[in-house]
Amino acid sequence: MLRFFLLNFLLFSCLILIAQPTRDQHPLSQILANTRVYVMEKDNSETIVKGSHYYMDDFSAGWVLLQESRDTIQDLYLKYNIYHNILEWRVSKNEIKNLLIDRVASFGFEDDFFVNAQQLESGQKGFFKNVYRGEVVSIYTKESIKRKYIKAKPPFEEKNSIIFYKTEETYLYHDGRMHLINTKKQLESLINSWEMRSLKSKKSDLQNEAFLQSLGERIESHLTSK
């Protein structure tokens, strides 16, 4: 009898071991890029580096939706390098991989949702951050990171500087088209074409997510009531 139980236990243990997925079976294992993870330029004796390449400097818990898939891959630690358009995945404490951008439909963190520009047929590269999503309109922001080199001018500046800084553009997506609304004039021109009343706003509002969400709701209500 003891031999019978031991035999069953061994068989059950083998089945469990066989059923465990290997790293090569991970859903993301087929879309790994061969490029190395980019290391941020560090300060040295001749140059000071300011700013960052990343949307967020630290890895954050998130998810990925692959092209032609309906199911998100959860429990991932991700970091988006905007400057190089690289999505980094922390596989383990000592291992980081890059994902093939053109195979990622969207990804996100707890409060942030990014859509591949290819999905929107915008003619651009990278990812748009979705700040409002309605039935007929969506509003996106797209951050870019630019690099500025400043040569030292003694005696006021002793070292050269490399500065990475963010710029942001705002778009409204409607009826298959992306409309740039990065200025008050562009926004007014668009809403006038829909015979909406003018909105009281200033340019800084167009980078304010609370304002953009309110704007999306107003436009959605107007277009669906026609």
Coordinates of N, CA and C in Angstrom, one line a residue:
M1 N 0.8 -1.2 0.0 CA 0.0 0.0 0.0 C 0.9 1.3 0.0
L2 N 1.9 1.3 0.8 CA 2.8 2.4 0.9 C 3.5 2.7 -0.5
R3 N 3.9 1.5 -1.1 CA 4.5 1.6 -2.4 C 3.5 2.2 -3.4
F4 N 2.2 1.9 -3.3 CA 1.2 2.4 -4.2 C 1.1 3.9 -4.0
F5 N 1.0 4.4 -2.8 CA 0.9 5.8 -2.6 C 2.1 6.6 -3.0
L6 N 3.3 6.0 -2.8 CA 4.5 6.7 -3.2 C 4.6 6.8 -4.8
L7 N 4.1 5.8 -5.4 CA 4.1 5.8 -6.9 C 3.2 6.9 -7.4
N8 N 2.0 6.9 -6.8 CA 1.0 8.0 -7.3 C 1.5 9.4 -7.0
F9 N 2.2 9.5 -5.8 CA 2.7 10.8 -5.5 C 3.8 11.3 -6.5
L10 N 4.7 10.4 -6.9 CA 5.7 10.7 -7.9 C 5.1 11.0 -9.2
L11 N 4.1 10.3 -9.6 CA 3.4 10.5 -10.9 C 2.8 11.9 -10.9
F12 N 2.1 12.3 -9.8 CA 1.4 13.5 -9.7 C 2.4 14.7 -9.7
S13 N 3.5 14.5 -9.0 CA 4.6 15.5 -9.0 C 5.2 15.8 -10.3
C14 N 5.3 14.7 -11.1 CA 5.9 14.9 -12.5 C 4.9 15.6 -13.4
L15 N 3.6 15.4 -13.2 CA 2.6 16.1 -14.0 C 2.7 17.6 -13.7
I16 N 2.8 17.9 -12.4 CA 2.9 19.3 -12.0 C 4.1 20.0 -12.6
L17 N 5.2 19.3 -12.6 CA 6.5 19.9 -13.1 C 6.3 20.1 -14.6
I18 N 5.7 19.1 -15.3 CA 5.5 19.2 -16.7 C 4.6 20.4 -17.1
A19 N 3.6 20.6 -16.2 CA 2.6 21.7 -16.5 C 3.1 23.1 -16.3
Q20 N 4.2 23.2 -15.5 CA 4.7 24.6 -15.3 C 5.3 25.2 -16.5
P21 N 4.8 26.4 -16.9 CA 5.4 27.1 -18.1 C 6.8 27.5 -17.9
T22 N 7.6 27.4 -18.9 CA 9.0 27.9 -18.9 C 8.9 29.4 -19.3
R23 N 10.1 30.1 -19.2 CA 10.2 31.5 -19.6 C 9.9 31.6 -21.1
D24 N 10.4 30.6 -21.9 CA 10.2 30.6 -23.3 C 8.7 30.5 -23.7
Q25 N 7.9 30.1 -22.8 CA 6.4 30.0 -23.0 C 5.7 31.2 -22.6
H26 N 6.3 32.2 -22.1 CA 5.7 33.4 -21.7 C 5.1 34.1 -22.9
P27 N 3.9 34.6 -22.8 CA 3.3 35.3 -24.0 C 4.1 36.4 -24.6
L28 N 5.0 37.0 -23.9 CA 5.9 38.0 -24.5 C 7.2 37.5 -25.0
S29 N 7.4 36.2 -24.9 CA 8.7 35.7 -25.3 C 8.9 35.8 -26.8
Q30 N 7.8 35.9 -27.6 CA 7.9 35.9 -29.0 C 8.1 37.3 -29.6
I31 N 8.0 38.3 -28.7 CA 8.1 39.7 -29.3 C 9.3 40.4 -28.6
L32 N 10.3 39.7 -28.2 CA 11.5 40.4 -27.6 C 12.4 40.9 -28.7
A33 N 12.8 42.2 -28.5 CA 13.8 42.8 -29.5 C 15.2 42.4 -29.1
N34 N 16.0 42.3 -30.1 CA 17.4 42.0 -29.9 C 18.3 43.2 -29.4
T35 N 17.7 44.4 -29.5 CA 18.5 45.5 -29.1 C 18.7 45.5 -27.6
R36 N 19.8 46.1 -27.2 CA 20.1 46.2 -25.8 C 19.3 47.2 -25.1
V37 N 19.1 47.1 -23.8 CA 18.4 48.1 -23.0 C 19.3 49.3 -23.0
Y38 N 18.7 50.5 -23.3 CA 19.5 51.7 -23.3 C 19.8 52.2 -21.9
V39 N 21.0 52.5 -21.7 CA 21.4 53.0 -20.4 C 21.5 54.5 -20.4
M40 N 20.9 55.2 -19.5 CA 20.9 56.7 -19.5 C 22.3 57.2 -19.4
E41 N 22.5 58.3 -20.2 CA 23.8 58.9 -20.1 C 24.1 59.4 -18.7
K42 N 25.3 59.1 -18.2 CA 25.6 59.5 -16.8 C 26.5 60.7 -16.8
D43 N 26.4 61.4 -15.7 CA 27.3 62.6 -15.5 C 28.8 62.1 -15.6
N44 N 29.6 62.9 -16.2 CA 31.0 62.7 -16.1 C 31.7 64.0 -15.9
S45 N 33.0 64.0 -15.9 CA 33.8 65.1 -15.5 C 33.6 66.3 -16.5
E46 N 33.1 66.0 -17.7 CA 33.0 67.1 -18.7 C 31.6 67.5 -19.0
T47 N 30.6 66.6 -18.7 CA 29.2 66.9 -19.1 C 28.3 66.6 -18.0
I48 N 27.3 67.5 -17.8 CA 26.2 67.3 -16.9 C 24.9 66.9 -17.7
V49 N 24.3 65.8 -17.3 CA 23.1 65.3 -17.9 C 21.9 65.6 -17.0
K50 N 20.9 66.3 -17.6 CA 19.7 66.6 -16.9 C 18.4 66.1 -17.6
G51 N 17.4 65.7 -16.9 CA 16.2 65.2 -17.5 C 16.3 63.7 -17.6
S52 N 15.3 63.1 -18.4 CA 15.2 61.7 -18.5 C 14.6 61.3 -19.9
H53 N 14.9 60.1 -20.3 CA 14.4 59.6 -21.5 C 13.0 59.0 -21.3
Y54 N 12.6 58.8 -20.1 CA 11.4 58.0 -19.8 C 10.1 58.7 -19.4
Y55 N 9.0 58.1 -19.7 CA 7.7 58.6 -19.2 C 7.7 58.6 -17.7
M56 N 8.1 57.5 -17.1 CA 8.4 57.5 -15.6 C 9.7 56.8 -15.4
D57 N 10.5 57.3 -14.5 CA 11.9 56.8 -14.4 C 11.9 55.4 -13.8
D58 N 10.9 55.0 -13.0 CA 11.0 53.7 -12.4 C 10.0 52.7 -13.1
F59 N 10.3 51.4 -13.0 CA 9.4 50.4 -13.5 C 8.2 50.4 -12.7
S60 N 7.0 50.2 -13.4 CA 5.7 50.2 -12.7 C 4.9 49.0 -13.1
A61 N 4.0 48.6 -12.2 CA 3.2 47.4 -12.5 C 2.2 47.8 -13.7
G62 N 2.1 47.0 -14.7 CA 1.3 47.3 -15.8 C 0.8 46.1 -16.6
W63 N 0.4 46.3 -17.8 CA -0.2 45.3 -18.7 C 0.1 45.6 -20.1
V64 N 0.0 44.6 -21.0 CA 0.3 44.8 -22.4 C -0.8 44.0 -23.2
L65 N -1.3 44.7 -24.2 CA -2.2 44.0 -25.2 C -1.5 43.9 -26.5
L66 N -1.3 42.6 -27.0 CA -0.6 42.4 -28.3 C -1.6 42.6 -29.4
Q67 N -1.0 42.9 -30.6 CA -1.7 43.0 -31.8 C -2.5 41.7 -32.1
E68 N -3.7 41.9 -32.6 CA -4.6 40.8 -32.9 C -4.9 39.9 -31.7
S69 N -4.9 40.5 -30.5 CA -5.3 39.7 -29.3 C -6.4 40.4 -28.6
R70 N -7.2 39.7 -27.8 CA -8.2 40.3 -27.0 C -7.9 40.3 -25.6
D71 N -6.9 39.5 -25.2 CA -6.6 39.4 -23.8 C -5.3 40.1 -23.4
T72 N -5.4 40.9 -22.3 CA -4.2 41.6 -21.9 C -3.3 40.7 -21.0
I73 N -2.0 40.9 -21.1 CA -1.1 40.2 -20.3 C -0.8 41.0 -19.1
Q74 N -1.1 40.5 -17.9 CA -1.1 41.3 -16.7 C 0.2 41.0 -15.9
D75 N 0.3 41.7 -14.8 CA 1.4 41.5 -13.8 C 2.8 41.7 -14.4
L76 N 3.0 42.7 -15.2 CA 4.2 43.0 -15.8 C 4.8 44.3 -15.2
Y77 N 6.1 44.4 -15.1 CA 6.8 45.6 -14.7 C 7.4 46.3 -15.9
L78 N 6.9 47.5 -16.2 CA 7.2 48.1 -17.5 C 7.8 49.5 -17.3
K79 N 8.5 50.0 -18.3 CA 9.0 51.3 -18.3 C 9.1 51.8 -19.8
Y80 N 8.5 52.9 -20.1 CA 8.5 53.4 -21.5 C 9.5 54.5 -21.7
N81 N 10.5 54.1 -22.6 CA 11.5 55.0 -23.0 C 11.0 55.8 -24.2
I82 N 10.5 57.0 -24.0 CA 9.9 57.8 -25.1 C 11.0 58.3 -26.1
Y83 N 12.1 58.7 -25.6 CA 13.2 59.2 -26.5 C 13.6 58.2 -27.6
H84 N 13.7 56.9 -27.2 CA 14.1 55.9 -28.1 C 13.0 55.0 -28.6
N85 N 11.8 55.3 -28.1 CA 10.6 54.5 -28.4 C 10.8 53.0 -28.2
I86 N 11.1 52.8 -26.9 CA 11.4 51.4 -26.4 C 10.5 51.1 -25.2
L87 N 9.8 50.0 -25.2 CA 9.1 49.5 -24.1 C 9.9 48.4 -23.4
E88 N 10.3 48.7 -22.1 CA 11.2 47.8 -21.4 C 10.4 47.0 -20.4
W89 N 10.7 45.7 -20.4 CA 10.0 44.8 -19.5 C 11.0 44.2 -18.5
R90 N 10.8 44.4 -17.2 CA 11.7 43.7 -16.2 C 11.2 42.3 -16.0
V91 N 12.0 41.4 -16.5 CA 11.6 40.0 -16.5 C 11.9 39.4 -15.0
S92 N 13.0 39.9 -14.5 CA 13.4 39.5 -13.1 C 14.2 40.6 -12.5
K93 N 14.7 40.4 -11.3 CA 15.5 41.4 -10.6 C 16.7 41.8 -11.4
N94 N 17.3 40.9 -12.1 CA 18.6 41.2 -12.8 C 18.5 41.1 -14.4
E95 N 17.2 41.0 -14.9 CA 17.0 40.8 -16.3 C 16.0 41.8 -16.8
I96 N 16.4 42.6 -17.9 CA 15.4 43.5 -18.5 C 15.4 43.2 -20.0
K97 N 14.3 43.2 -20.6 CA 14.1 42.9 -22.0 C 13.4 44.1 -22.7
N98 N 13.7 44.3 -24.0 CA 12.9 45.2 -24.8 C 11.9 44.5 -25.6
L99 N 10.7 45.1 -25.8 CA 9.6 44.5 -26.5 C 9.6 45.1 -27.9
L100 N 9.2 44.3 -28.9 CA 9.0 44.8 -30.3 C 7.8 45.7 -30.3
I101 N 8.0 47.0 -30.5 CA 6.9 48.0 -30.5 C 5.8 47.7 -31.4
D102 N 6.1 47.3 -32.7 CA 5.1 47.1 -33.7 C 4.2 45.9 -33.4
R103 N 4.5 45.1 -32.4 CA 3.7 44.0 -32.0 C 2.8 44.3 -30.8
V104 N 3.0 45.5 -30.2 CA 2.2 45.9 -29.0 C 1.1 46.9 -29.5
A105 N -0.2 46.5 -29.3 CA -1.3 47.3 -29.6 C -1.5 48.4 -28.6
S106 N -1.4 48.1 -27.3 CA -1.5 49.1 -26.3 C -0.9 48.5 -25.0
F107 N -0.6 49.4 -24.1 CA -0.1 49.0 -22.7 C -0.6 50.1 -21.7
G108 N -0.4 49.8 -20.5 CA -0.9 50.7 -19.5 C -0.4 50.4 -18.1
F109 N -0.5 51.4 -17.3 CA -0.3 51.3 -15.8 C -1.6 51.5 -15.1
E110 N -1.6 51.7 -13.8 CA -2.8 51.8 -13.0 C -3.7 52.9 -13.6
D111 N -3.2 54.1 -13.8 CA -4.0 55.2 -14.3 C -3.8 55.7 -15.7
D112 N -2.8 55.0 -16.4 CA -2.4 55.5 -17.7 C -2.6 54.4 -18.7
F113 N -3.1 54.9 -19.9 CA -3.5 54.0 -21.0 C -2.8 54.5 -22.3
F114 N -2.0 53.7 -22.9 CA -1.3 54.1 -24.1 C -1.7 53.2 -25.3
V115 N -1.9 53.9 -26.5 CA -2.3 53.2 -27.7 C -1.2 53.4 -28.7
N116 N -0.8 52.3 -29.4 CA 0.2 52.4 -30.5 C -0.3 53.3 -31.6
A117 N 0.5 54.2 -32.0 CA 0.1 55.2 -33.1 C -0.4 54.5 -34.3
Q118 N 0.1 53.3 -34.6 CA -0.3 52.5 -35.8 C -1.8 52.2 -35.7
Q119 N -2.3 52.0 -34.5 CA -3.7 51.6 -34.3 C -4.6 52.8 -34.8
L120 N -4.1 54.0 -34.7 CA -4.9 55.2 -35.0 C -4.6 55.7 -36.4
E121 N -3.8 55.0 -37.1 CA -3.4 55.5 -38.5 C -3.1 56.9 -38.5
S122 N -2.2 57.3 -37.6 CA -1.9 58.7 -37.5 C -0.7 59.1 -38.3
G123 N 0.1 58.1 -38.8 CA 1.3 58.4 -39.6 C 2.4 58.7 -38.7
Q124 N 2.3 58.5 -37.4 CA 3.3 58.8 -36.4 C 3.8 57.5 -35.8
K125 N 5.0 57.6 -35.1 CA 5.5 56.5 -34.4 C 5.3 56.7 -32.9
G126 N 5.4 55.6 -32.1 CA 5.3 55.7 -30.7 C 3.9 55.5 -30.2
F127 N 3.6 56.0 -29.0 CA 2.3 55.7 -28.4 C 1.6 57.0 -28.0
F128 N 0.3 57.0 -28.1 CA -0.5 58.1 -27.7 C -1.1 57.8 -26.3
K129 N -1.1 58.7 -25.4 CA -1.8 58.5 -24.1 C -3.2 58.9 -24.2
N130 N -4.1 57.9 -23.9 CA -5.6 58.2 -24.0 C -6.1 58.9 -22.7
V131 N -6.6 60.1 -22.8 CA -7.1 60.8 -21.7 C -8.6 60.9 -21.6
Y132 N -9.2 60.7 -22.8 CA -10.7 60.6 -22.8 C -11.1 59.6 -23.9
R133 N -12.0 58.7 -23.6 CA -12.5 57.7 -24.6 C -14.0 57.6 -24.5
G134 N -14.6 58.1 -25.6 CA -16.1 58.1 -25.7 C -16.6 57.2 -26.8
E135 N -17.8 57.3 -27.1 CA -18.4 56.5 -28.2 C -18.0 57.0 -29.6
V136 N -17.9 58.4 -29.7 CA -17.6 58.9 -31.0 C -16.4 59.8 -31.1
V137 N -15.8 60.2 -29.9 CA -14.6 60.9 -29.9 C -13.7 60.4 -28.8
S138 N -12.4 60.5 -29.0 CA -11.4 60.2 -28.0 C -10.3 61.4 -28.1
I139 N -9.7 61.6 -26.9 CA -8.7 62.6 -26.8 C -7.4 62.0 -26.4
Y140 N -6.3 62.4 -27.0 CA -5.0 61.8 -26.7 C -4.0 62.9 -26.5
T141 N -3.0 62.6 -25.8 CA -1.8 63.4 -25.7 C -0.6 62.6 -26.2
K142 N 0.4 63.2 -26.8 CA 1.6 62.5 -27.2 C 2.8 63.3 -26.8
E143 N 3.5 62.7 -25.9 CA 4.7 63.3 -25.4 C 5.9 62.9 -26.3
S144 N 6.8 63.9 -26.4 CA 8.1 63.7 -27.1 C 9.2 64.2 -26.2
I145 N 10.3 63.6 -26.3 CA 11.5 64.0 -25.5 C 12.6 64.5 -26.5
K146 N 13.0 65.7 -26.3 CA 14.0 66.3 -27.1 C 15.3 66.5 -26.4
R147 N 16.4 66.5 -27.1 CA 17.7 66.6 -26.5 C 18.4 67.9 -26.9
K148 N 18.9 68.6 -25.9 CA 19.5 69.9 -26.2 C 20.9 69.9 -25.6
Y149 N 21.9 70.3 -26.4 CA 23.3 70.3 -26.0 C 23.7 71.7 -25.7
I150 N 24.2 72.0 -24.6 CA 24.6 73.4 -24.2 C 26.1 73.4 -23.9
K151 N 26.9 74.1 -24.7 CA 28.3 74.2 -24.5 C 28.7 75.1 -23.4
A152 N 29.6 74.7 -22.5 CA 30.0 75.5 -21.4 C 30.5 76.9 -21.8
K153 N 30.2 77.9 -21.0 CA 30.7 79.3 -21.3 C 31.4 79.8 -20.0
P154 N 32.7 79.5 -19.9 CA 33.4 79.9 -18.7 C 33.3 81.5 -18.6
P155 N 33.3 82.1 -17.4 CA 33.5 81.4 -16.1 C 32.1 81.0 -15.5
F156 N 31.0 81.4 -16.1 CA 29.7 81.1 -15.5 C 29.3 79.7 -15.6
E157 N 29.6 79.0 -16.7 CA 29.3 77.5 -16.8 C 30.6 76.8 -17.0
E158 N 30.9 75.9 -16.1 CA 32.2 75.2 -16.2 C 32.1 73.9 -16.9
K159 N 30.9 73.3 -17.1 CA 30.7 72.0 -17.7 C 29.7 72.1 -18.9
N160 N 29.9 71.3 -19.9 CA 28.8 71.2 -20.9 C 27.6 70.5 -20.3
S161 N 26.4 70.7 -20.9 CA 25.2 70.1 -20.4 C 24.4 69.5 -21.6
I162 N 23.9 68.3 -21.3 CA 22.9 67.6 -22.2 C 21.6 67.6 -21.4
I163 N 20.6 68.3 -22.0 CA 19.3 68.4 -21.3 C 18.2 67.6 -22.1
F164 N 17.5 66.8 -21.5 CA 16.4 66.1 -22.1 C 15.1 66.7 -21.5
Y165 N 14.2 67.2 -22.4 CA 13.0 67.8 -21.9 C 11.8 67.4 -22.7
K166 N 10.6 67.4 -22.1 CA 9.4 66.9 -22.7 C 8.6 68.0 -23.4
T167 N 8.0 67.6 -24.5 CA 7.0 68.5 -25.2 C 5.8 67.6 -25.4
E168 N 4.6 68.3 -25.5 CA 3.4 67.5 -25.5 C 2.4 68.1 -26.6
E169 N 1.8 67.2 -27.3 CA 0.8 67.6 -28.3 C -0.5 67.0 -27.9
T170 N -1.6 67.6 -28.2 CA -2.9 67.1 -27.9 C -3.8 66.9 -29.2
Y171 N -4.4 65.7 -29.2 CA -5.2 65.4 -30.4 C -6.6 64.9 -30.1
L172 N -7.5 65.2 -30.9 CA -8.9 64.7 -30.8 C -9.1 63.8 -32.0
Y173 N -9.6 62.6 -31.7 CA -9.8 61.5 -32.7 C -11.3 61.4 -32.9
H174 N -11.7 61.6 -34.2 CA -13.1 61.5 -34.5 C -13.3 61.0 -36.0
D175 N -14.2 60.1 -36.1 CA -14.5 59.6 -37.5 C -13.3 59.2 -38.3
G176 N -12.3 58.5 -37.6 CA -11.2 58.0 -38.3 C -10.1 59.0 -38.6
R177 N -10.2 60.2 -38.0 CA -9.2 61.3 -38.2 C -8.7 61.8 -36.9
M178 N -7.3 62.2 -36.9 CA -6.7 62.8 -35.8 C -6.7 64.3 -36.0
H179 N -7.2 65.1 -35.1 CA -7.2 66.5 -35.2 C -6.3 67.1 -34.2
L180 N -5.3 67.8 -34.6 CA -4.4 68.5 -33.7 C -5.1 69.7 -33.0
I181 N -5.2 69.7 -31.7 CA -5.8 70.8 -30.9 C -4.8 71.3 -29.9
N182 N -3.6 71.6 -30.4 CA -2.5 72.0 -29.5 C -2.6 73.5 -29.1
T183 N -3.4 74.2 -29.8 CA -3.6 75.6 -29.5 C -5.1 76.0 -29.4
K184 N -5.4 77.1 -28.8 CA -6.8 77.5 -28.6 C -7.4 77.7 -30.0
K185 N -6.7 78.3 -30.9 CA -7.2 78.5 -32.3 C -7.6 77.2 -33.0
Q186 N -6.8 76.2 -32.8 CA -7.0 74.9 -33.5 C -8.3 74.3 -32.9
L187 N -8.4 74.4 -31.5 CA -9.6 73.9 -30.9 C -10.9 74.6 -31.3
E188 N -10.8 75.9 -31.3 CA -12.0 76.7 -31.7 C -12.4 76.4 -33.1
S189 N -11.4 76.3 -34.0 CA -11.7 76.0 -35.4 C -12.5 74.6 -35.5
L190 N -12.1 73.7 -34.7 CA -12.7 72.4 -34.8 C -14.1 72.4 -34.3
I191 N -14.3 73.0 -33.1 CA -15.7 73.0 -32.5 C -16.6 73.9 -33.3
N192 N -16.1 74.9 -33.9 CA -17.0 75.7 -34.8 C -17.5 74.9 -36.0
S193 N -16.6 74.0 -36.5 CA -17.1 73.2 -37.6 C -18.2 72.3 -37.2
W194 N -18.4 72.0 -35.9 CA -19.5 71.2 -35.4 C -20.6 72.1 -34.9
E195 N -20.5 73.4 -35.1 CA -21.5 74.3 -34.7 C -21.7 74.3 -33.2
M196 N -20.6 74.1 -32.5 CA -20.6 74.2 -31.0 C -20.3 75.6 -30.6
R197 N -20.8 76.0 -29.4 CA -20.5 77.3 -28.8 C -19.0 77.4 -28.5
S198 N -18.4 78.5 -28.5 CA -17.0 78.7 -28.2 C -16.8 78.4 -26.7
L199 N -15.6 77.9 -26.4 CA -15.2 77.5 -25.0 C -14.3 78.5 -24.4
K200 N -14.4 78.8 -23.2 CA -13.5 79.6 -22.5 C -12.3 78.7 -22.0
S201 N -11.2 79.0 -22.6 CA -10.0 78.2 -22.3 C -8.7 79.0 -22.6
K202 N -7.6 78.5 -22.0 CA -6.3 79.0 -22.4 C -5.4 77.9 -22.8
K203 N -4.3 78.2 -23.4 CA -3.4 77.2 -24.0 C -3.1 76.1 -23.0
S204 N -2.8 76.5 -21.8 CA -2.3 75.5 -20.8 C -3.4 74.5 -20.5
D205 N -4.7 74.8 -20.7 CA -5.8 73.9 -20.5 C -5.7 72.7 -21.4
L206 N -5.0 72.9 -22.5 CA -5.0 71.8 -23.5 C -3.9 70.7 -23.1
Q207 N -3.2 70.9 -22.0 CA -2.3 69.9 -21.5 C -2.8 69.5 -20.1
N208 N -4.0 69.9 -19.7 CA -4.6 69.6 -18.4 C -5.6 68.5 -18.6
E209 N -5.4 67.3 -18.0 CA -6.2 66.2 -18.2 C -7.6 66.3 -17.7
A210 N -7.8 67.0 -16.6 CA -9.2 67.3 -16.1 C -10.0 68.1 -17.1
F211 N -9.3 69.1 -17.7 CA -10.0 69.9 -18.7 C -10.3 69.1 -20.0
L212 N -9.4 68.3 -20.4 CA -9.5 67.5 -21.6 C -10.7 66.4 -21.4
Q213 N -10.8 65.9 -20.3 CA -11.9 64.9 -20.0 C -13.2 65.6 -20.1
S214 N -13.3 66.8 -19.5 CA -14.5 67.6 -19.5 C -14.8 68.0 -21.0
L215 N -13.8 68.4 -21.7 CA -14.0 68.8 -23.1 C -14.5 67.6 -23.9
G216 N -13.9 66.4 -23.7 CA -14.4 65.2 -24.4 C -15.9 64.9 -24.2
E217 N -16.3 65.1 -22.9 CA -17.7 64.9 -22.5 C -18.6 65.8 -23.2
R218 N -18.2 67.1 -23.3 CA -19.0 68.1 -23.9 C -19.2 67.9 -25.4
I219 N -18.1 67.6 -26.1 CA -18.1 67.3 -27.5 C -18.9 66.0 -27.8
E220 N -18.7 65.0 -27.0 CA -19.5 63.7 -27.1 C -21.0 64.0 -27.0
S221 N -21.4 64.8 -26.0 CA -22.8 65.1 -25.8 C -23.3 65.8 -27.0
H222 N -22.6 66.8 -27.5 CA -23.1 67.6 -28.6 C -23.2 66.7 -29.9
L223 N -22.2 65.9 -30.2 CA -22.3 65.1 -31.4 C -23.3 64.0 -31.4
T224 N -23.5 63.5 -30.2 CA -24.5 62.4 -30.1 C -26.0 62.9 -30.0
S225 N -26.1 64.2 -29.8 CA -27.5 64.7 -29.6 C -28.0 65.2 -31.0
K226 N -27.2 65.3 -32.0 CA -27.6 65.8 -33.3 C -28.6 64.8 -33.9

